[in-house]
mmCIF file of C-alpha atoms and ligand atoms in Angstrom:
data_model
loop_
_atom_site.group_PDB
_atom_site.id
_atom_site.type_symbol
_atom_site.label_atom_id
_atom_site.label_comp_id
_atom_site.label_asym_id
_atom_site.label_seq_id
_atom_site.Cartn_x
_atom_site.Cartn_y
_atom_site.Cartn_z
ATOM 1 C CA MET A 62 0.002 0.001 -0.008
ATOM 2 C CA ALA A 63 1.382 3.441 -0.949
ATOM 3 C CA THR A 64 2.742 5.042 2.193
ATOM 4 C CA ILE A 65 4.490 8.353 2.835
ATOM 5 C CA ARG A 66 8.080 7.743 4.028
ATOM 6 C CA SER A 67 10.587 10.186 5.485
ATOM 7 C CA VAL A 68 13.595 9.626 3.226
ATOM 8 C CA VAL A 69 17.115 10.859 4.062
ATOM 9 C CA ARG A 70 18.080 13.357 1.339
ATOM 10 C CA GLY A 71 21.372 14.478 2.870
ATOM 11 C CA ASN A 72 23.472 14.820 6.007
ATOM 12 C CA GLY A 73 26.114 17.036 7.554
ATOM 13 C CA ALA A 74 28.424 16.984 10.582
ATOM 14 C CA TYR A 75 30.520 19.638 12.274
ATOM 15 C CA LEU A 76 33.084 19.553 15.066
ATOM 16 C CA PRO A 77 34.589 22.720 16.585
ATOM 17 C CA GLU A 78 38.255 23.238 15.801
ATOM 18 C CA ARG A 79 39.768 22.941 19.265
ATOM 19 C CA VAL A 80 40.766 19.401 20.157
ATOM 20 C CA LEU A 81 41.215 18.495 23.844
ATOM 21 C CA THR A 82 43.290 15.348 24.303
ATOM 22 C CA ASN A 83 43.310 12.819 27.178
ATOM 23 C CA LYS A 84 46.860 13.907 27.922
ATOM 24 C CA GLU A 85 45.774 17.519 28.374
ATOM 25 C CA LEU A 86 42.966 16.380 30.694
ATOM 26 C CA ALA A 87 45.488 14.385 32.748
ATOM 27 C CA ALA A 88 47.217 17.731 33.467
ATOM 28 C CA MET A 89 43.934 19.170 34.725
ATOM 29 C CA VAL A 90 42.441 16.376 36.900
ATOM 30 C CA ASP A 91 43.630 13.083 38.444
ATOM 31 C CA THR A 92 43.208 10.879 35.387
ATOM 32 C CA SER A 93 45.281 9.248 32.649
ATOM 33 C CA ASP A 94 45.106 8.570 28.911
ATOM 34 C CA GLU A 95 45.176 4.820 29.721
ATOM 35 C CA TRP A 96 42.216 4.983 32.120
ATOM 36 C CA ILE A 97 40.060 7.017 29.709
ATOM 37 C CA LYS A 98 40.913 4.878 26.700
ATOM 38 C CA GLN A 99 40.464 1.602 28.485
ATOM 39 C CA ARG A 100 37.171 2.453 30.237
ATOM 40 C CA THR A 101 35.503 4.442 27.469
ATOM 41 C CA GLY A 102 37.453 4.226 24.163
ATOM 42 C CA ILE A 103 37.683 8.030 24.047
ATOM 43 C CA GLU A 104 40.967 9.519 22.754
ATOM 44 C CA GLU A 105 40.017 13.143 22.220
ATOM 45 C CA ARG A 106 37.037 15.484 22.124
ATOM 46 C CA HIS A 107 36.338 18.873 20.505
ATOM 47 C CA ILE A 108 35.516 22.009 22.503
ATOM 48 C CA ALA A 109 33.595 25.026 21.192
ATOM 49 C CA ALA A 110 35.483 28.315 21.156
ATOM 50 C CA ASP A 111 34.475 31.179 23.456
ATOM 51 C CA GLY A 112 31.364 32.691 21.938
ATOM 52 C CA GLU A 113 30.744 29.673 19.679
ATOM 53 C CA THR A 114 27.227 28.583 20.635
ATOM 54 C CA THR A 115 25.185 25.450 20.052
ATOM 55 C CA SER A 116 23.156 27.163 17.317
ATOM 56 C CA MET A 117 26.381 28.130 15.513
ATOM 57 C CA LEU A 118 27.492 24.471 15.497
ATOM 58 C CA GLY A 119 24.017 23.348 14.455
ATOM 59 C CA LEU A 120 23.845 25.913 11.669
ATOM 60 C CA LYS A 121 27.138 24.643 10.200
ATOM 61 C CA ALA A 122 25.859 21.047 10.309
ATOM 62 C CA ALA A 123 22.508 22.100 8.788
ATOM 63 C CA GLU A 124 24.197 24.037 5.935
ATOM 64 C CA LEU A 125 26.390 21.017 5.146
ATOM 65 C CA ALA A 126 23.338 18.728 5.168
ATOM 66 C CA LEU A 127 21.469 21.029 2.756
ATOM 67 C CA GLU A 128 24.484 21.203 0.448
ATOM 68 C CA ASN A 129 24.753 17.375 0.599
ATOM 69 C CA ALA A 130 21.066 17.093 -0.231
ATOM 70 C CA GLY A 131 21.303 19.578 -3.100
ATOM 71 C CA LEU A 132 18.630 21.725 -1.443
ATOM 72 C CA LYS A 133 18.260 25.374 -0.469
ATOM 73 C CA PRO A 134 17.101 26.655 2.963
ATOM 74 C CA ALA A 135 13.817 27.708 1.300
ATOM 75 C CA ASP A 136 13.044 24.021 0.628
ATOM 76 C CA ILE A 137 12.823 23.303 4.387
ATOM 77 C CA ASP A 138 9.537 23.698 6.252
ATOM 78 C CA LEU A 139 10.420 22.045 9.561
ATOM 79 C CA ILE A 140 13.481 22.321 11.821
ATOM 80 C CA VAL A 141 13.797 20.079 14.857
ATOM 81 C CA CYS A 142 16.869 20.715 16.974
ATOM 82 C CA ALA A 143 17.681 18.175 19.658
ATOM 83 C CA THR A 144 19.793 19.784 22.382
ATOM 84 C CA SER A 145 20.215 19.964 26.126
ATOM 85 C CA THR A 146 22.614 22.907 25.846
ATOM 86 C CA PRO A 147 20.518 25.658 24.149
ATOM 87 C CA ASP A 148 22.055 29.090 23.514
ATOM 88 C CA TYR A 149 19.332 30.631 25.655
ATOM 89 C CA THR A 150 16.507 29.393 27.903
ATOM 90 C CA PHE A 151 14.423 30.827 25.099
ATOM 91 C CA PRO A 152 14.038 31.400 22.179
ATOM 92 C CA SER A 153 14.841 27.902 20.949
ATOM 93 C CA THR A 154 18.164 27.016 19.337
ATOM 94 C CA ALA A 155 16.148 25.785 16.329
ATOM 95 C CA THR A 156 14.797 29.306 15.659
ATOM 96 C CA GLN A 157 18.320 30.704 15.866
ATOM 97 C CA ILE A 158 19.384 28.132 13.256
ATOM 98 C CA GLN A 159 16.292 29.039 11.195
ATOM 99 C CA ALA A 160 17.357 32.726 11.317
ATOM 100 C CA GLY A 161 20.945 31.739 10.371
ATOM 101 C CA LEU A 162 19.539 29.946 7.323
ATOM 102 C CA GLY A 163 17.645 33.098 6.416
ATOM 103 C CA ILE A 164 14.190 31.597 6.294
ATOM 104 C CA THR A 165 10.982 32.795 7.969
ATOM 105 C CA HIS A 166 8.546 30.159 6.865
ATOM 106 C CA GLY A 167 7.681 26.782 8.395
ATOM 107 C CA ALA A 168 8.139 25.752 12.028
ATOM 108 C CA ALA A 169 11.277 25.382 14.164
ATOM 109 C CA PHE A 170 11.498 24.032 17.736
ATOM 110 C CA ASP A 171 13.893 22.369 20.143
ATOM 111 C CA LEU A 172 13.445 18.921 21.555
ATOM 112 C CA GLN A 173 15.034 17.840 24.807
ATOM 113 C CA ALA A 174 15.698 14.167 25.370
ATOM 114 C CA VAL A 175 19.396 14.467 26.270
ATOM 115 C CA CYS A 176 21.499 11.736 24.610
ATOM 116 C CA THR A 177 18.415 10.209 22.955
ATOM 117 C CA GLY A 178 17.546 13.586 21.431
ATOM 118 C CA PHE A 179 18.461 12.748 17.882
ATOM 119 C CA VAL A 180 16.404 9.548 17.874
ATOM 120 C CA TYR A 181 13.484 11.496 19.382
ATOM 121 C CA GLY A 182 14.067 14.162 16.698
ATOM 122 C CA VAL A 183 13.975 11.661 13.821
ATOM 123 C CA ALA A 184 10.815 10.032 15.251
ATOM 124 C CA THR A 185 9.132 13.438 15.700
ATOM 125 C CA ALA A 186 9.976 14.771 12.235
ATOM 126 C CA ASP A 187 8.885 11.436 10.788
ATOM 127 C CA LYS A 188 5.402 11.906 12.330
ATOM 128 C CA PHE A 189 5.142 15.427 10.833
ATOM 129 C CA LEU A 190 6.252 14.277 7.364
ATOM 130 C CA THR A 191 4.179 11.084 7.220
ATOM 131 C CA SER A 192 1.057 12.976 8.357
ATOM 132 C CA GLY A 193 1.391 15.083 5.218
ATOM 133 C CA SER A 194 1.580 18.369 7.110
ATOM 134 C CA HIS A 195 5.245 19.102 6.203
ATOM 135 C CA LYS A 196 7.487 18.249 3.271
ATOM 136 C CA ARG A 197 11.145 18.574 4.245
ATOM 137 C CA ALA A 198 12.663 18.567 7.719
ATOM 138 C CA LEU A 199 16.079 19.340 9.080
ATOM 139 C CA VAL A 200 16.735 17.133 12.141
ATOM 140 C CA ILE A 201 19.714 18.483 14.011
ATOM 141 C CA GLY A 202 21.559 17.254 17.108
ATOM 142 C CA ALA A 203 23.771 20.041 18.469
ATOM 143 C CA GLU A 204 25.510 20.338 21.830
ATOM 144 C CA THR A 205 28.056 22.324 23.807
ATOM 145 C CA PHE A 206 28.323 19.996 26.836
ATOM 146 C CA SER A 207 31.671 21.647 27.716
ATOM 147 C CA ARG A 208 29.540 24.492 29.153
ATOM 148 C CA ILE A 209 27.710 22.273 31.650
ATOM 149 C CA LEU A 210 30.670 20.221 32.901
ATOM 150 C CA ASP A 211 32.387 20.508 36.254
ATOM 151 C CA TRP A 212 35.951 20.651 35.060
ATOM 152 C CA ASN A 213 37.173 19.513 38.492
ATOM 153 C CA ASP A 214 35.102 16.305 38.412
ATOM 154 C CA ARG A 215 37.196 13.606 36.764
ATOM 155 C CA THR A 216 34.245 11.161 36.691
ATOM 156 C CA THR A 217 32.388 13.339 34.158
ATOM 157 C CA CYS A 218 34.661 15.947 32.545
ATOM 158 C CA VAL A 219 36.689 13.364 30.605
ATOM 159 C CA LEU A 220 33.622 11.878 28.934
ATOM 160 C CA PHE A 221 31.884 14.650 27.006
ATOM 161 C CA GLY A 222 32.544 16.943 24.060
ATOM 162 C CA ASP A 223 30.922 19.470 21.684
ATOM 163 C CA GLY A 224 29.651 19.034 18.142
ATOM 164 C CA ALA A 225 26.704 18.935 15.799
ATOM 165 C CA GLY A 226 25.189 16.822 13.078
ATOM 166 C CA ALA A 227 22.086 17.027 10.890
ATOM 167 C CA ILE A 228 20.050 15.161 8.349
ATOM 168 C CA VAL A 229 17.433 16.318 5.804
ATOM 169 C CA LEU A 230 14.332 14.123 5.719
ATOM 170 C CA GLU A 231 11.928 14.442 2.785
ATOM 171 C CA ALA A 232 8.379 13.078 2.453
ATOM 172 C CA GLN A 233 8.312 10.644 -0.494
ATOM 173 C CA LEU A 234 5.877 7.959 -1.534
ATOM 174 C CA GLY A 235 6.932 4.402 -0.727
ATOM 175 C CA GLU A 236 5.220 1.047 -1.091
ATOM 176 C CA GLY A 237 4.781 0.381 2.624
ATOM 177 C CA THR A 238 7.329 -2.462 2.709
ATOM 178 C CA PRO A 239 10.679 -2.774 4.553
ATOM 179 C CA GLN A 240 12.295 -2.369 1.129
ATOM 180 C CA ASP A 241 11.195 1.289 1.058
ATOM 181 C CA ARG A 242 13.785 3.971 1.571
ATOM 182 C CA GLY A 243 13.201 6.134 4.652
ATOM 183 C CA VAL A 244 12.370 5.791 8.371
ATOM 184 C CA LEU A 245 10.810 2.332 8.631
ATOM 185 C CA THR A 246 9.997 2.457 12.331
ATOM 186 C CA SER A 247 10.931 4.315 15.545
ATOM 187 C CA HIS A 248 10.509 3.366 19.193
ATOM 188 C CA LEU A 249 10.803 5.862 22.000
ATOM 189 C CA ARG A 250 10.797 5.205 25.763
ATOM 190 C CA SER A 251 11.370 7.112 28.978
ATOM 191 C CA ASP A 252 11.335 6.513 32.722
ATOM 192 C CA GLY A 253 11.608 9.708 34.814
ATOM 193 C CA SER A 254 12.183 7.829 38.053
ATOM 194 C CA HIS A 255 15.902 7.637 37.184
ATOM 195 C CA ARG A 256 16.535 11.408 37.304
ATOM 196 C CA GLU A 257 19.138 11.300 40.072
ATOM 197 C CA LYS A 258 21.451 8.997 38.078
ATOM 198 C CA LEU A 259 22.086 11.554 35.306
ATOM 199 C CA TYR A 260 21.041 15.181 35.570
ATOM 200 C CA VAL A 261 22.160 18.818 35.511
ATOM 201 C CA SER A 262 22.115 20.453 38.911
ATOM 202 C CA GLY A 263 20.378 23.665 37.855
ATOM 203 C CA GLY A 264 17.771 25.258 35.606
ATOM 204 C CA PRO A 265 15.633 28.368 35.374
ATOM 205 C CA GLY A 266 12.701 26.802 37.238
ATOM 206 C CA SER A 267 14.693 25.322 40.121
ATOM 207 C CA SER A 268 17.816 27.316 40.879
ATOM 208 C CA LYS A 269 17.907 30.112 38.274
ATOM 209 C CA THR A 270 21.356 28.806 37.354
ATOM 210 C CA THR A 271 22.630 26.589 34.575
ATOM 211 C CA GLY A 272 24.079 23.939 36.893
ATOM 212 C CA VAL A 273 26.604 21.200 36.102
ATOM 213 C CA LEU A 274 26.276 17.616 34.894
ATOM 214 C CA LYS A 275 26.117 14.934 37.580
ATOM 215 C CA MET A 276 26.238 11.247 36.794
ATOM 216 C CA GLU A 277 26.349 7.918 38.594
ATOM 217 C CA GLY A 278 28.266 6.389 35.676
ATOM 218 C CA ARG A 279 28.159 2.790 36.828
ATOM 219 C CA GLU A 280 24.335 2.945 37.370
ATOM 220 C CA VAL A 281 23.755 4.454 33.916
ATOM 221 C CA TYR A 282 26.022 1.796 32.429
ATOM 222 C CA ARG A 283 24.084 -0.933 34.220
ATOM 223 C CA HIS A 284 20.789 0.104 32.544
ATOM 224 C CA ALA A 285 22.087 1.127 29.125
ATOM 225 C CA VAL A 286 22.562 -2.229 27.356
ATOM 226 C CA SER A 287 19.271 -3.817 28.409
ATOM 227 C CA MET A 288 17.248 -0.679 27.656
ATOM 228 C CA VAL A 289 18.575 -0.182 24.136
ATOM 229 C CA THR A 290 18.428 -3.876 23.206
ATOM 230 C CA ASP A 291 14.788 -3.836 24.302
ATOM 231 C CA VAL A 292 13.796 -1.034 21.884
ATOM 232 C CA ILE A 293 15.952 -2.485 19.069
ATOM 233 C CA HIS A 294 14.109 -5.801 19.476
ATOM 234 C CA ASP A 295 10.834 -3.793 19.130
ATOM 235 C CA ALA A 296 12.176 -2.264 15.895
ATOM 236 C CA PHE A 297 13.121 -5.691 14.533
ATOM 237 C CA LYS A 298 9.741 -7.137 15.464
ATOM 238 C CA THR A 299 7.726 -4.303 13.845
ATOM 239 C CA THR A 300 9.623 -4.480 10.584
ATOM 240 C CA ARG A 301 10.106 -8.286 10.633
ATOM 241 C CA THR A 302 13.852 -7.827 10.259
ATOM 242 C CA THR A 303 16.751 -9.302 12.238
ATOM 243 C CA ALA A 304 20.314 -8.338 13.192
ATOM 244 C CA ASP A 305 21.499 -10.072 9.989
ATOM 245 C CA ASP A 306 19.456 -7.687 7.850
ATOM 246 C CA ILE A 307 21.082 -4.500 9.079
ATOM 247 C CA ASP A 308 23.984 -3.096 7.122
ATOM 248 C CA TRP A 309 25.118 -0.548 9.746
ATOM 249 C CA PHE A 310 24.620 -0.139 13.486
ATOM 250 C CA VAL A 311 25.020 3.517 14.432
ATOM 251 C CA PRO A 312 24.645 3.749 18.229
ATOM 252 C CA HIS A 313 24.868 6.721 20.550
ATOM 253 C CA GLN A 314 28.582 7.244 21.098
ATOM 254 C CA ALA A 315 29.017 7.328 24.918
ATOM 255 C CA ASN A 316 31.303 4.391 25.730
ATOM 256 C CA LYS A 317 32.909 1.834 23.452
ATOM 257 C CA ARG A 318 32.316 -0.901 26.092
ATOM 258 C CA ILE A 319 28.549 -0.220 26.093
ATOM 259 C CA ILE A 320 28.473 -0.229 22.277
ATOM 260 C CA ASP A 321 30.446 -3.502 22.050
ATOM 261 C CA ALA A 322 28.256 -5.195 24.696
ATOM 262 C CA THR A 323 25.050 -4.054 22.963
ATOM 263 C CA ALA A 324 26.150 -5.246 19.536
ATOM 264 C CA GLU A 325 27.227 -8.595 20.984
ATOM 265 C CA LYS A 326 23.953 -9.075 22.841
ATOM 266 C CA LEU A 327 22.011 -8.333 19.625
ATOM 267 C CA GLY A 328 24.233 -10.566 17.483
ATOM 268 C CA ILE A 329 25.384 -7.648 15.272
ATOM 269 C CA ALA A 330 28.712 -8.329 13.607
ATOM 270 C CA PRO A 331 31.492 -5.990 14.898
ATOM 271 C CA GLU A 332 32.316 -4.874 11.318
ATOM 272 C CA LYS A 333 28.799 -3.380 11.006
ATOM 273 C CA VAL A 334 29.288 -1.096 14.023
ATOM 274 C CA VAL A 335 30.062 2.532 13.331
ATOM 275 C CA LEU A 336 32.313 3.777 16.124
ATOM 276 C CA THR A 337 33.418 7.423 16.434
ATOM 277 C CA VAL A 338 33.478 7.904 20.238
ATOM 278 C CA ASN A 339 37.293 7.813 20.146
ATOM 279 C CA LYS A 340 37.328 11.057 18.121
ATOM 280 C CA HIS A 341 34.712 13.196 19.875
ATOM 281 C CA GLY A 342 33.661 11.582 23.149
ATOM 282 C CA ASN A 343 30.032 11.745 24.211
ATOM 283 C CA THR A 344 28.419 14.644 22.364
ATOM 284 C CA SER A 345 24.903 13.751 23.565
ATOM 285 C CA ALA A 346 22.267 14.473 20.845
ATOM 286 C CA ALA A 347 25.026 15.179 18.284
ATOM 287 C CA SER A 348 26.758 11.803 18.521
ATOM 288 C CA ILE A 349 24.580 9.780 16.150
ATOM 289 C CA PRO A 350 24.542 12.340 13.294
ATOM 290 C CA LEU A 351 28.309 12.778 13.761
ATOM 291 C CA ALA A 352 28.789 9.040 13.373
ATOM 292 C CA LEU A 353 26.396 8.971 10.392
ATOM 293 C CA GLY A 354 28.467 11.822 8.895
ATOM 294 C CA GLU A 355 31.683 9.827 9.138
ATOM 295 C CA ALA A 356 30.181 6.622 7.767
ATOM 296 C CA ARG A 357 28.623 8.504 4.815
ATOM 297 C CA ALA A 358 31.806 10.495 4.100
ATOM 298 C CA ASP A 359 34.014 7.406 3.995
ATOM 299 C CA GLY A 360 31.550 5.558 1.770
ATOM 300 C CA ARG A 361 30.395 2.904 4.276
ATOM 301 C CA ILE A 362 26.690 3.883 4.340
ATOM 302 C CA LYS A 363 25.273 3.767 0.814
ATOM 303 C CA GLU A 364 21.804 4.449 -0.559
ATOM 304 C CA GLY A 365 19.541 1.493 0.157
ATOM 305 C CA ASP A 366 21.533 0.355 3.261
ATOM 306 C CA LEU A 367 19.570 -0.578 6.366
ATOM 307 C CA VAL A 368 20.778 1.535 9.300
ATOM 308 C CA MET A 369 19.818 1.059 12.940
ATOM 309 C CA ILE A 370 20.268 4.052 15.229
ATOM 310 C CA GLU A 371 19.821 3.898 18.994
ATOM 311 C CA ALA A 372 20.529 5.881 22.127
ATOM 312 C CA MET A 373 19.997 6.034 25.871
ATOM 313 C CA GLY A 374 20.504 8.954 28.250
ATOM 314 C CA GLY A 375 19.271 11.338 30.926
ATOM 315 C CA GLY A 376 15.712 10.971 32.106
ATOM 316 C CA PHE A 377 16.169 8.118 31.517
ATOM 317 C CA THR A 378 15.183 8.317 27.842
ATOM 318 C CA TRP A 379 15.979 5.650 25.240
ATOM 319 C CA GLY A 380 14.962 4.796 21.721
ATOM 320 C CA ALA A 381 15.800 3.268 18.368
ATOM 321 C CA ALA A 382 14.918 3.871 14.715
ATOM 322 C CA LEU A 383 15.435 1.744 11.659
ATOM 323 C CA ILE A 384 16.171 3.728 8.515
ATOM 324 C CA ARG A 385 16.701 2.551 4.959
ATOM 325 C CA TRP A 386 19.160 5.147 3.650
HETATM 326 O O1 UT7 B 662 25.287 9.373 27.287
HETATM 327 C C1 UT7 B 662 24.469 9.149 28.396
HETATM 328 C C2 UT7 B 662 24.711 7.854 28.957
HETATM 329 N N1 UT7 B 662 25.954 7.882 29.702
HETATM 330 C C3 UT7 B 662 26.686 6.798 29.635
HETATM 331 O O2 UT7 B 662 26.393 5.916 28.849
HETATM 332 C C4 UT7 B 662 27.856 6.660 30.603
HETATM 333 C C5 UT7 B 662 27.716 5.321 31.274
HETATM 334 N N2 UT7 B 662 28.804 5.038 32.177
HETATM 335 C C6 UT7 B 662 30.066 4.812 31.776
HETATM 336 O O3 UT7 B 662 30.393 4.925 30.613
HETATM 337 C C7 UT7 B 662 31.047 4.296 32.796
HETATM 338 O O4 UT7 B 662 30.376 3.908 33.954
HETATM 339 C C8 UT7 B 662 32.166 5.331 33.148
HETATM 340 C C9 UT7 B 662 33.080 5.500 31.962
HETATM 341 C C10 UT7 B 662 31.510 6.638 33.491
HETATM 342 C C11 UT7 B 662 32.990 4.835 34.294
HETATM 343 O O5 UT7 B 662 33.508 3.531 34.022
HETATM 344 P P1 UT7 B 662 33.390 2.379 35.115
HETATM 345 O O6 UT7 B 662 34.088 1.204 34.568
HETATM 346 O O7 UT7 B 662 31.909 2.218 35.393
HETATM 347 O O8 UT7 B 662 34.205 2.955 36.316
HETATM 348 P P2 UT7 B 662 33.672 3.259 37.782
HETATM 349 O O9 UT7 B 662 32.735 4.408 37.804
HETATM 350 O O10 UT7 B 662 33.216 1.997 38.388
HETATM 351 O O11 UT7 B 662 35.024 3.697 38.466
HETATM 352 C C12 UT7 B 662 36.151 2.782 38.564
HETATM 353 C C13 UT7 B 662 37.247 3.548 39.303
HETATM 354 C C14 UT7 B 662 36.782 4.259 40.584
HETATM 355 O O12 UT7 B 662 37.817 4.132 41.532
HETATM 356 P P3 UT7 B 662 37.683 3.047 42.727
HETATM 357 O O13 UT7 B 662 36.402 3.391 43.445
HETATM 358 O O14 UT7 B 662 37.611 1.734 41.978
HETATM 359 O O15 UT7 B 662 38.940 3.258 43.460
HETATM 360 C C15 UT7 B 662 36.699 5.699 40.130
HETATM 361 O O16 UT7 B 662 36.918 6.606 41.174
HETATM 362 O O17 UT7 B 662 37.812 4.563 38.412
HETATM 363 C C16 UT7 B 662 37.817 5.804 39.141
HETATM 364 N N3 UT7 B 662 37.656 6.863 38.172
HETATM 365 C C17 UT7 B 662 38.698 7.374 37.440
HETATM 366 N N4 UT7 B 662 39.986 7.116 37.463
HETATM 367 C C18 UT7 B 662 40.791 7.800 36.607
HETATM 368 C C19 UT7 B 662 36.534 7.488 37.803
HETATM 369 N N5 UT7 B 662 36.782 8.439 36.858
HETATM 370 C C20 UT7 B 662 38.120 8.355 36.622
HETATM 371 C C21 UT7 B 662 38.988 9.050 35.775
HETATM 372 N N6 UT7 B 662 40.305 8.773 35.782
HETATM 373 N N7 UT7 B 662 38.551 10.016 34.920
#
């Protein structure tokens, strides 16, 4: 049956220039290159320059995605920006990106699901496009987590980085089968009872401050693998596909050990896993589109490939989406 699908037209990724190495961090807090690499797989991360905001990173990624798609800003009628580090409490980062693109039509809004933000963004834009209300969406994940870190806390400051990535989704007619290009299914979950395990200690409504990131790393780790495998199984079931059918597994890039354990539990071959956490650390909502950017740029992900994206993070939130590129 003819069905509207949200098809990926293009993608873009942007990392700020400044690279912060594990060695440099070891000079700031009681840590070591060995510990960080062994426990997380992270080798370096990028840090936004003074005055370089989340919307500036997001705008660069959005412009690259439009160029890659062969589209102009005027072709976009929906901008969803997933971020937990907005430029301002309001207006939204998405509207700042919209202004940067020079368009005044359509709708732009932020979406806050922390590290699962990009998966939530893809699922949300997909609902807009498949309902027929909008035609082309920019889904952006953009973060400056360096601004909400306690740089004296070695248990968190070594883990995160800044960056942005974007994709352009376009409503196109498919046949309603898993062979269609586009978002085939998405599954979102949350459980707010886990707030204390991963949160930021401030906000306009509580302390009138920005606050800093606090995490019980081991507790988050303990939940991560089972939560994401759960939603991925839902995605397989809905589309009647299996781990063997996927061409690329593009997980949230938080920790190589979590990614390896998830892929192993799902029976996904290691050569299908796209891993970029070593180069940019955990960039929250930006990590999946950054990984997609690398795997597209080096020719791994090709048109027609089946790509599973997944993430888990603060809230807790978690989710997965299966996309035929
Ligand atoms: O993106 C949102 C989701 N977030 C995540 O997915 C993060 C999930 N958690 C993790 O990735 C891991 O739990 C961490 C990387 C945060 C930590 O790894 P771990 O293997 O769980 O280590 P741990 O917290 O159990 O700490 C082991 C030891 C502790 O020392 P003791 O108590 O064994 O003496 C820590 O104090 O490592 C110590 N430690 C460090 N040592 C050197 C903690 N941070 C550091 C550090 N450098 N930066």
